Amino acid sequence: MLAEILQSLPQVLIDGIALGAIYAVIALGYTMVYGILELINFAHGEIFMTGAFIGVAMLILMTGMGWLAAMPAVLALILVLVITSILTGFMGVGIERMAYRPLRNSPKLITLISAIGVSFLLQDLVRFITEYKRGNYILTGPSMFNEQFAIKFSSISSSFSDAFFKTSTLILIISVVIMMVALDFFVNKTKWGMAMRAVAQDRETASLMSINVNKVISLTFFIGSALGGATGVLFAVQYGTIDPYIGFILGLKAFTAAVLGGIGNIRGAMAGGIMLGLLEMFAAANLQLLTGGFFGAEYKDVFAFAILIIVLIFKPEGLFGKAVTEKV
Amino acid sequence: MHKLTNKLKGNKLAQIILLVLYVLVTSLSLYLAQASVTAFLLMLFSLLILYYTELPDRLKWVIAGVVLIGVIPFVSSTGPGYQSYMEVATVVGIYVAMALGLNIVVGLAGLLDLGFVAFFAIGAYTYGIFATGQAANFMPFGNFPLSGESFWIFILIGCFVAALFGVLLGIPVLRVKGDYLAIVTLGFGEIIRIVFNNLDKPVNITNGAMGLASVKPPEIFGYQFVYPNQFYFIVLGILLFVILAVRRFEYSKIGRSWKAVRENEIAAQSMGIHLVRTKLLAFAIGASFSGMMGVVFAAKQTFVDPTSFTLLESITILVMVILGGMGSVPGVILGAAVITILNLQVLTEVTNYLNQLSLDGVISFPEALAPAKMQRFIFGAILIIFAIYRPQGLIPAKNPVFDEESLKEGSKKHRKEQITVEPDKGFQA
């Protein structure tokens, strides 16, 4: 059994890191908003999904006009990424303005309900625009970066088999690393980042220190949503087919990642995302083997939620978070 | 108009006459124009009017009973639409009971549960597995499928099993609060659905994605319940029980501690409320209503499969509670009725109408915009709009108001009694 697990390990690692990178960036959006507003932004998964649709729509449009063939594919992708992230960023700001800001002083339950409403609204909005334009809401993007590479793990040791990955996986991982480093720099080293941390710590005191709280919250939503939208595009390029309902479960798992890393903690969310991606891929590949055929790969979602529940019960502050006691 | 309502206010006789007139007119129109959905909806609307009259509560119950048991089944029975009307009414009943269950968890105890449909699924599968040959796959003894007479016991079993799962979910979840709870329950709902979807191996318990077909219909003294008009009365019976139970709970000690926990957990705890017990009770009772209706659902559909228990269903029930008003029993009933009828009747009717128009070439109507597909859009919009503009819902929850003077007098009387009693005790001692 161990030999079989080892055999597939290199491939599991590569797939896991690719999936984990996606979880990590989406988890950033959850964790940033939670850190500042203490609100689970249910709509974040849908922003990711909308980003994927905007990106694919633009790629299809560019193919139709012949631009994609005219310019290098990487340049086209960067262009699409930038435009999509700006659009989804403004979408996030708009959602905050319309659905969350009027409720900032209401009970948490009400804000959460509004967030669920936004999430459902966006799913259907994207569904009917896509269906109206294309007759079907399941969309397949133009195939890009499909070259396969093999890493010869078998030459290191015969107990491993070779791992394969596509160029898009490489692009995905590189872009995610760039995004994370940039965000980490922004939050920790710039003035606006300091303002964000201040608002997250204590909103009222921050506003006394002449920080424009509303602006900082808008900025947080902009950054989180822009990152989410860009990840959506990368997801669509990596996995090919998208539908309007991918955002919800993926968002839920990304939230799990955020909780795993300690909610409100940006570096924790990155680590949690990678960890969850690896665990999930490992479970999908080996669950059947480990449980003697009792549980199959279709239980991988159950596995992710079980992790969430276990973490929340035994270590609700997450692996890298600080425990907070509630003040009366 | 304002004058008219002012005149009506306080005049009970006029209210009764108006109500009776309304019921007569709508039932006559339903009787004559059988195919008209509008007449049926107007007929149901009479119950809302009844709620707003100022009659004594007991009389209201009697009138509601007469309308529900006698008038509605009778006037709709003569035409071709009979079974479809009864089907709608039955489904409304099922959703009302579930929404009332969720209302206890969300509205009274303030615990946002996004996986509520899981309990409904548990109830449905409890009956579905034993009322088909499925149970023979893993049960070492017994003769399956069980006869339809076991249905009545299974209502109770479904209730207990769902309550058990409510407690099982509750125990780990209690350490988690607020918005984490929403996520965990959401995960729980998905887990239950995935498990039911995949539990066909290694032992075939739920028959996986194929679902359980030909569930035995309920039976009593050789009389089989097959048609919606027969299920209508079963649902009505259970619903009556549920409504009475909810009303008793709401003003009992438990109900008041639920509200206290909802308002502030720490304050409630310092007032001596046992947090764990209170929350677990909310989960268990809410789940049990859902479980009962799950059994009825399985028997009515005669088919159970995991696609009936998706997240959309959980959110639909949540929308019912939010629309009607969290914590308000009449509100939740109204919300459940409105949403179910919207789902089953209005959206499909409008879609058919629009399709007809586009077939006739009056307008060109894209298939993608069909209202029947727009549930998520509509529910999402309802949630946002109600959260922002009317968080208390259509019929806000009312707290009983006590007259301070009469309470004081009451307590004085009480004290006098005590004073008079005390010397007696002294004598005896």
Tab-separated table of N, CA, C and O in Angstrom, chain A residues 34 38 40 42 98-99 102-103 108-110 112-114 116-118 120-121 123-125 127-128 131-132 245 248-249 252 255 259 263 294 298-299 301-302 305 308-309 312-313 326 328, chain B residues 106 110 112 114 172 175-177 179-180 182-184 186-187 190-191 194-195 198-199 201-202 266 311-312 315 318 322 326 366 368-369 373-377 380-381 383-384 387-388 391:
chain	number	residue	atom	x	y	z
A	34	TYR	N	-12.852	39.322	6.573
A	34	TYR	CA	-13.215	38.925	7.935
A	34	TYR	C	-12.390	39.700	8.952
A	34	TYR	O	-12.895	40.120	9.986
A	38	GLU	N	-15.373	41.385	10.276
A	38	GLU	CA	-15.885	40.210	10.966
A	38	GLU	C	-17.116	39.666	10.266
A	38	GLU	O	-18.122	39.320	10.886
A	40	ILE	N	-18.375	36.957	7.107
A	40	ILE	CA	-18.025	35.977	6.082
A	40	ILE	C	-18.637	36.468	4.792
A	40	ILE	O	-19.860	36.518	4.649
A	42	PHE	N	-19.879	35.749	1.844
A	42	PHE	CA	-20.302	34.596	1.059
A	42	PHE	C	-20.161	34.856	-0.433
A	42	PHE	O	-19.988	33.939	-1.224
A	98	MET	N	-23.484	48.419	-1.632
A	98	MET	CA	-24.935	48.212	-1.728
A	98	MET	C	-25.462	47.294	-0.628
A	98	MET	O	-26.502	47.562	-0.044
A	99	ALA	N	-24.771	46.179	-0.395
A	99	ALA	CA	-25.383	45.140	0.424
A	99	ALA	C	-24.833	45.063	1.844
A	99	ALA	O	-25.502	44.539	2.718
A	102	PRO	N	-24.981	49.376	4.366
A	102	PRO	CA	-26.171	49.797	5.109
A	102	PRO	C	-26.415	48.954	6.359
A	102	PRO	O	-27.183	49.360	7.239
A	103	LEU	N	-25.780	47.807	6.438
A	103	LEU	CA	-26.067	46.886	7.540
A	103	LEU	C	-24.946	46.840	8.558
A	103	LEU	O	-24.895	45.946	9.377
A	108	LYS	N	-25.202	40.603	13.269
A	108	LYS	CA	-24.390	39.872	12.299
A	108	LYS	C	-25.227	38.965	11.412
A	108	LYS	O	-24.937	38.796	10.233
A	109	LEU	N	-26.235	38.364	12.026
A	109	LEU	CA	-27.084	37.419	11.303
A	109	LEU	C	-27.657	38.055	10.041
A	109	LEU	O	-27.678	37.452	8.973
A	110	ILE	N	-28.094	39.310	10.165
A	110	ILE	CA	-28.739	39.990	9.050
A	110	ILE	C	-27.728	40.231	7.920
A	110	ILE	O	-28.011	40.010	6.748
A	112	LEU	N	-25.079	38.539	7.306
A	112	LEU	CA	-24.760	37.242	6.717
A	112	LEU	C	-25.833	36.837	5.715
A	112	LEU	O	-25.540	36.315	4.630
A	113	ILE	N	-27.085	37.093	6.073
A	113	ILE	CA	-28.191	36.740	5.184
A	113	ILE	C	-28.105	37.556	3.902
A	113	ILE	O	-28.296	37.042	2.798
A	114	SER	N	-27.766	38.835	4.050
A	114	SER	CA	-27.592	39.678	2.873
A	114	SER	C	-26.464	39.133	1.989
A	114	SER	O	-26.577	39.105	0.761
A	116	ILE	N	-25.493	36.003	1.706
A	116	ILE	CA	-25.979	34.811	0.998
A	116	ILE	C	-26.840	35.245	-0.186
A	116	ILE	O	-26.760	34.682	-1.283
A	117	GLY	N	-27.649	36.283	0.048
A	117	GLY	CA	-28.490	36.797	-1.033
A	117	GLY	C	-27.649	37.255	-2.213
A	117	GLY	O	-27.936	36.912	-3.357
A	118	VAL	N	-26.583	38.018	-1.938
A	118	VAL	CA	-25.712	38.497	-3.019
A	118	VAL	C	-25.142	37.319	-3.786
A	118	VAL	O	-25.100	37.310	-5.023
A	120	PHE	N	-26.337	34.281	-4.205
A	120	PHE	CA	-27.321	33.635	-5.085
A	120	PHE	C	-27.649	34.509	-6.291
A	120	PHE	O	-27.796	34.032	-7.399
A	121	LEU	N	-27.776	35.807	-6.020
A	121	LEU	CA	-28.098	36.750	-7.097
A	121	LEU	C	-27.037	36.694	-8.191
A	121	LEU	O	-27.346	36.609	-9.379
A	123	GLN	N	-24.906	34.258	-8.884
A	123	GLN	CA	-24.929	32.985	-9.601
A	123	GLN	C	-25.924	33.037	-10.750
A	123	GLN	O	-25.627	32.655	-11.878
A	124	ASP	N	-27.125	33.532	-10.439
A	124	ASP	CA	-28.146	33.510	-11.474
A	124	ASP	C	-27.896	34.558	-12.548
A	124	ASP	O	-28.185	34.343	-13.711
A	125	LEU	N	-27.348	35.694	-12.122
A	125	LEU	CA	-27.045	36.760	-13.090
A	125	LEU	C	-26.066	36.244	-14.133
A	125	LEU	O	-26.287	36.381	-15.340
A	127	ARG	N	-25.453	33.143	-14.779
A	127	ARG	CA	-26.088	32.041	-15.491
A	127	ARG	C	-26.905	32.578	-16.646
A	127	ARG	O	-26.772	32.143	-17.776
A	128	PHE	N	-27.758	33.575	-16.395
A	128	PHE	CA	-28.619	33.946	-17.506
A	128	PHE	C	-27.943	34.799	-18.561
A	128	PHE	O	-28.293	34.713	-19.734
A	131	GLU	N	-26.225	32.053	-20.581
A	131	GLU	CA	-27.169	31.243	-21.323
A	131	GLU	C	-27.817	32.050	-22.454
A	131	GLU	O	-28.072	31.531	-23.542
A	132	TYR	N	-28.040	33.325	-22.175
A	132	TYR	CA	-28.650	34.194	-23.182
A	132	TYR	C	-27.731	34.361	-24.385
A	132	TYR	O	-28.158	34.310	-25.535
A	245	TYR	N	-21.885	27.607	-10.978
A	245	TYR	CA	-22.015	27.108	-9.616
A	245	TYR	C	-20.684	26.640	-9.021
A	245	TYR	O	-20.656	26.071	-7.933
A	248	PHE	N	-19.440	28.435	-5.356
A	248	PHE	CA	-19.945	28.261	-3.998
A	248	PHE	C	-19.123	27.246	-3.217
A	248	PHE	O	-18.617	27.540	-2.134
A	249	ILE	N	-18.983	26.032	-3.788
A	249	ILE	CA	-18.253	24.981	-3.069
A	249	ILE	C	-16.779	25.352	-2.975
A	249	ILE	O	-16.137	25.188	-1.929
A	252	LEU	N	-16.398	27.828	-0.360
A	252	LEU	CA	-16.530	27.203	0.956
A	252	LEU	C	-15.216	26.550	1.376
A	252	LEU	O	-14.780	26.671	2.519
A	255	PHE	N	-12.744	29.102	2.240
A	255	PHE	CA	-13.001	29.592	3.591
A	255	PHE	C	-12.431	28.629	4.617
A	255	PHE	O	-11.856	29.042	5.626
A	259	VAL	N	-9.870	29.438	7.589
A	259	VAL	CA	-10.043	29.070	8.994
A	259	VAL	C	-8.870	28.225	9.463
A	259	VAL	O	-8.365	28.377	10.575
A	263	ILE	N	-8.266	32.743	10.901
A	263	ILE	CA	-8.952	33.746	10.102
A	263	ILE	C	-8.474	35.140	10.480
A	263	ILE	O	-8.200	35.414	11.642
A	294	PHE	N	-13.593	1.347	1.235
A	294	PHE	CA	-14.841	1.743	1.893
A	294	PHE	C	-15.267	3.136	1.433
A	294	PHE	O	-16.395	3.359	1.042
A	298	GLU	N	-15.056	10.127	-4.227
A	298	GLU	CA	-16.180	11.060	-4.200
A	298	GLU	C	-16.385	11.645	-2.797
A	298	GLU	O	-17.132	12.589	-2.615
A	299	TYR	N	-15.666	11.106	-1.808
A	299	TYR	CA	-15.785	11.658	-0.461
A	299	TYR	C	-14.785	12.781	-0.202
A	299	TYR	O	-14.644	13.214	0.928
A	301	ASP	N	-14.854	15.905	-0.872
A	301	ASP	CA	-15.493	17.111	-0.338
A	301	ASP	C	-15.853	16.927	1.133
A	301	ASP	O	-15.671	17.833	1.949
A	302	VAL	N	-16.362	15.728	1.446
A	302	VAL	CA	-16.665	15.420	2.839
A	302	VAL	C	-15.409	15.581	3.687
A	302	VAL	O	-15.445	16.130	4.783
A	305	PHE	N	-14.717	19.245	4.387
A	305	PHE	CA	-15.612	19.814	5.407
A	305	PHE	C	-15.307	19.239	6.776
A	305	PHE	O	-15.403	19.940	7.790
A	308	LEU	N	-12.651	21.173	8.234
A	308	LEU	CA	-13.186	22.451	8.726
A	308	LEU	C	-13.799	22.268	10.110
A	308	LEU	O	-13.513	23.021	11.051
A	309	ILE	N	-14.663	21.243	10.224
A	309	ILE	CA	-15.372	21.057	11.491
A	309	ILE	C	-14.385	20.718	12.602
A	309	ILE	O	-14.460	21.264	13.709
A	312	LEU	N	-12.484	23.815	13.634
A	312	LEU	CA	-13.310	24.760	14.382
A	312	LEU	C	-13.563	24.274	15.800
A	312	LEU	O	-13.694	25.067	16.724
A	313	ILE	N	-13.636	22.945	15.962
A	313	ILE	CA	-13.925	22.446	17.299
A	313	ILE	C	-12.692	22.498	18.187
A	313	ILE	O	-12.746	22.959	19.319
A	326	GLU	N	-13.878	36.739	24.099
A	326	GLU	CA	-14.930	37.705	23.819
A	326	GLU	C	-15.082	38.649	25.003
A	326	GLU	O	-15.113	38.228	26.160
A	328	VAL	N	-17.201	41.502	27.056
A	328	VAL	CA	-18.612	41.837	27.268
A	328	VAL	C	-18.782	43.349	27.125
A	328	VAL	O	-18.018	44.094	27.703
B	106	VAL	N	-33.374	29.490	13.806
B	106	VAL	CA	-32.856	30.797	13.381
B	106	VAL	C	-33.580	31.937	14.086
B	106	VAL	O	-32.961	32.848	14.620
B	110	GLY	N	-31.597	32.119	17.272
B	110	GLY	CA	-30.576	32.942	16.623
B	110	GLY	C	-29.374	32.169	16.127
B	110	GLY	O	-28.285	32.717	16.002
B	112	LEU	N	-27.844	30.481	12.980
B	112	LEU	CA	-28.097	30.400	11.537
B	112	LEU	C	-27.711	29.021	11.018
B	112	LEU	O	-26.552	28.638	11.045
B	114	LEU	N	-27.608	26.660	7.814
B	114	LEU	CA	-27.711	26.674	6.350
B	114	LEU	C	-27.775	25.271	5.768
B	114	LEU	O	-27.704	25.086	4.569
B	172	PRO	N	-20.902	19.067	18.491
B	172	PRO	CA	-19.635	19.694	18.117
B	172	PRO	C	-19.782	21.176	17.779
B	172	PRO	O	-18.875	21.973	18.027
B	175	ARG	N	-19.517	24.676	20.191
B	175	ARG	CA	-18.321	25.429	20.563
B	175	ARG	C	-18.057	26.540	19.564
B	175	ARG	O	-17.217	27.407	19.802
B	176	VAL	N	-18.748	26.469	18.458
B	176	VAL	CA	-18.536	27.424	17.384
B	176	VAL	C	-19.671	28.412	17.458
B	176	VAL	O	-20.791	28.026	17.705
B	177	LYS	N	-19.389	29.687	17.245
B	177	LYS	CA	-20.546	30.549	17.311
B	177	LYS	C	-20.673	31.494	16.129
B	177	LYS	O	-19.766	31.593	15.302
B	179	ASP	N	-21.095	33.298	12.909
B	179	ASP	CA	-21.038	33.005	11.479
B	179	ASP	C	-20.293	31.721	11.181
B	179	ASP	O	-20.508	31.116	10.153
B	180	TYR	N	-19.427	31.263	12.099
B	180	TYR	CA	-18.809	29.965	11.880
B	180	TYR	C	-19.869	28.882	11.837
B	180	TYR	O	-19.776	27.920	11.090
B	182	ALA	N	-22.847	29.040	10.723
B	182	ALA	CA	-23.481	28.989	9.415
B	182	ALA	C	-22.669	28.118	8.469
B	182	ALA	O	-23.204	27.254	7.776
B	183	ILE	N	-21.345	28.309	8.488
B	183	ILE	CA	-20.487	27.545	7.587
B	183	ILE	C	-20.499	26.066	7.944
B	183	ILE	O	-20.588	25.198	7.079
B	184	VAL	N	-20.440	25.769	9.252
B	184	VAL	CA	-20.384	24.363	9.657
B	184	VAL	C	-21.688	23.652	9.283
B	184	VAL	O	-21.668	22.537	8.754
B	186	LEU	N	-23.677	24.478	6.928
B	186	LEU	CA	-23.664	24.356	5.470
B	186	LEU	C	-22.862	23.124	5.057
B	186	LEU	O	-23.295	22.316	4.233
B	187	GLY	N	-21.686	22.978	5.684
B	187	GLY	CA	-20.859	21.812	5.404
B	187	GLY	C	-21.587	20.526	5.778
B	187	GLY	O	-21.563	19.555	5.025
B	190	GLU	N	-24.101	19.554	3.153
B	190	GLU	CA	-23.459	18.980	1.978
B	190	GLU	C	-22.957	17.572	2.280
B	190	GLU	O	-23.072	16.674	1.446
B	191	ILE	N	-22.401	17.373	3.474
B	191	ILE	CA	-21.880	16.050	3.832
B	191	ILE	C	-23.011	15.023	3.771
B	191	ILE	O	-22.865	13.960	3.175
B	194	ILE	N	-23.861	14.260	0.177
B	194	ILE	CA	-22.833	13.465	-0.502
B	194	ILE	C	-22.849	12.031	0.023
B	194	ILE	O	-22.726	11.074	-0.746
B	195	VAL	N	-23.031	11.890	1.339
B	195	VAL	CA	-23.041	10.538	1.914
B	195	VAL	C	-24.222	9.740	1.365
B	195	VAL	O	-24.072	8.609	0.916
B	198	ASN	N	-23.584	8.501	-2.043
B	198	ASN	CA	-22.532	7.510	-2.269
B	198	ASN	C	-22.647	6.271	-1.407
B	198	ASN	O	-21.784	5.412	-1.460
B	199	LEU	N	-23.714	6.193	-0.621
B	199	LEU	CA	-23.816	5.074	0.306
B	199	LEU	C	-24.426	3.852	-0.382
B	199	LEU	O	-25.231	3.148	0.190
B	201	LYS	N	-22.242	1.664	-1.776
B	201	LYS	CA	-21.175	0.689	-1.623
B	201	LYS	C	-20.375	1.067	-0.390
B	201	LYS	O	-20.343	2.242	-0.045
B	202	PRO	N	-19.757	0.193	0.305
B	202	PRO	CA	-19.704	-1.255	0.077
B	202	PRO	C	-21.035	-1.956	0.365
B	202	PRO	O	-21.305	-2.993	-0.209
B	266	ILE	N	-23.742	35.718	26.438
B	266	ILE	CA	-23.046	35.835	27.725
B	266	ILE	C	-23.998	36.295	28.816
B	266	ILE	O	-24.024	35.745	29.922
B	311	LEU	N	-28.483	22.391	-1.510
B	311	LEU	CA	-28.332	23.637	-0.771
B	311	LEU	C	-29.450	24.614	-1.108
B	311	LEU	O	-29.928	25.358	-0.253
B	312	LEU	N	-29.892	24.586	-2.378
B	312	LEU	CA	-30.947	25.510	-2.796
B	312	LEU	C	-32.193	25.331	-1.921
B	312	LEU	O	-32.855	26.308	-1.561
B	315	ILE	N	-31.664	27.007	1.406
B	315	ILE	CA	-31.778	28.463	1.289
B	315	ILE	C	-33.238	28.847	1.080
B	315	ILE	O	-33.709	29.859	1.616
B	318	LEU	N	-34.795	29.038	4.312
B	318	LEU	CA	-34.320	30.246	4.998
B	318	LEU	C	-35.050	31.487	4.472
B	318	LEU	O	-35.457	32.359	5.245
B	322	ILE	N	-37.067	34.363	6.557
B	322	ILE	CA	-36.702	35.785	6.513
B	322	ILE	C	-37.850	36.610	5.956
B	322	ILE	O	-38.174	37.691	6.466
B	326	MET	N	-38.481	36.687	11.152
B	326	MET	CA	-37.822	35.737	12.049
B	326	MET	C	-38.506	35.740	13.407
B	326	MET	O	-38.747	36.797	13.979
B	366	PRO	N	-36.344	35.120	-24.754
B	366	PRO	CA	-35.237	34.152	-24.663
B	366	PRO	C	-35.490	33.113	-23.583
B	366	PRO	O	-35.957	33.448	-22.488
B	368	ALA	N	-33.435	31.643	-21.760
B	368	ALA	CA	-32.579	31.804	-20.583
B	368	ALA	C	-33.246	32.632	-19.497
B	368	ALA	O	-32.934	32.505	-18.323
B	369	LEU	N	-34.184	33.497	-19.887
B	369	LEU	CA	-34.790	34.399	-18.907
B	369	LEU	C	-36.042	33.805	-18.278
B	369	LEU	O	-36.710	34.481	-17.507
B	373	LYS	N	-36.595	29.442	-14.104
B	373	LYS	CA	-35.176	29.185	-13.848
B	373	LYS	C	-34.563	30.239	-12.950
B	373	LYS	O	-33.400	30.144	-12.596
B	374	MET	N	-35.335	31.270	-12.647
B	374	MET	CA	-34.748	32.426	-11.963
B	374	MET	C	-34.876	32.355	-10.452
B	374	MET	O	-34.729	33.361	-9.776
B	375	GLN	N	-35.172	31.177	-9.911
B	375	GLN	CA	-35.370	31.063	-8.466
B	375	GLN	C	-34.242	31.696	-7.674
B	375	GLN	O	-34.477	32.465	-6.747
B	376	ARG	N	-33.007	31.365	-8.052
B	376	ARG	CA	-31.879	31.876	-7.283
B	376	ARG	C	-31.847	33.395	-7.293
B	376	ARG	O	-31.607	34.033	-6.273
B	377	PHE	N	-32.128	33.962	-8.475
B	377	PHE	CA	-32.136	35.421	-8.595
B	377	PHE	C	-33.196	36.016	-7.672
B	377	PHE	O	-32.936	36.939	-6.905
B	380	GLY	N	-32.338	35.460	-3.975
B	380	GLY	CA	-31.237	36.330	-3.590
B	380	GLY	C	-31.716	37.758	-3.391
B	380	GLY	O	-31.409	38.402	-2.389
B	381	ALA	N	-32.547	38.228	-4.342
B	381	ALA	CA	-33.046	39.593	-4.249
B	381	ALA	C	-33.913	39.749	-2.996
B	381	ALA	O	-33.795	40.747	-2.274
B	383	LEU	N	-33.707	38.098	-0.209
B	383	LEU	CA	-32.847	38.115	0.983
B	383	LEU	C	-32.207	39.484	1.174
B	383	LEU	O	-32.220	40.038	2.273
B	384	ILE	N	-31.651	40.048	0.088
B	384	ILE	CA	-30.961	41.340	0.234
B	384	ILE	C	-31.951	42.437	0.623
B	384	ILE	O	-31.738	43.199	1.561
B	387	ALA	N	-33.191	42.021	4.114
B	387	ALA	CA	-32.150	42.279	5.109
B	387	ALA	C	-31.943	43.779	5.273
B	387	ALA	O	-31.780	44.278	6.385
B	388	ILE	N	-31.996	44.515	4.164
B	388	ILE	CA	-31.680	45.946	4.266
B	388	ILE	C	-32.895	46.756	4.703
B	388	ILE	O	-32.812	47.597	5.595
B	391	PRO	N	-35.806	43.936	7.976
B	391	PRO	CA	-35.262	42.727	8.607
B	391	PRO	C	-36.280	42.017	9.491
B	391	PRO	O	-36.093	40.858	9.813
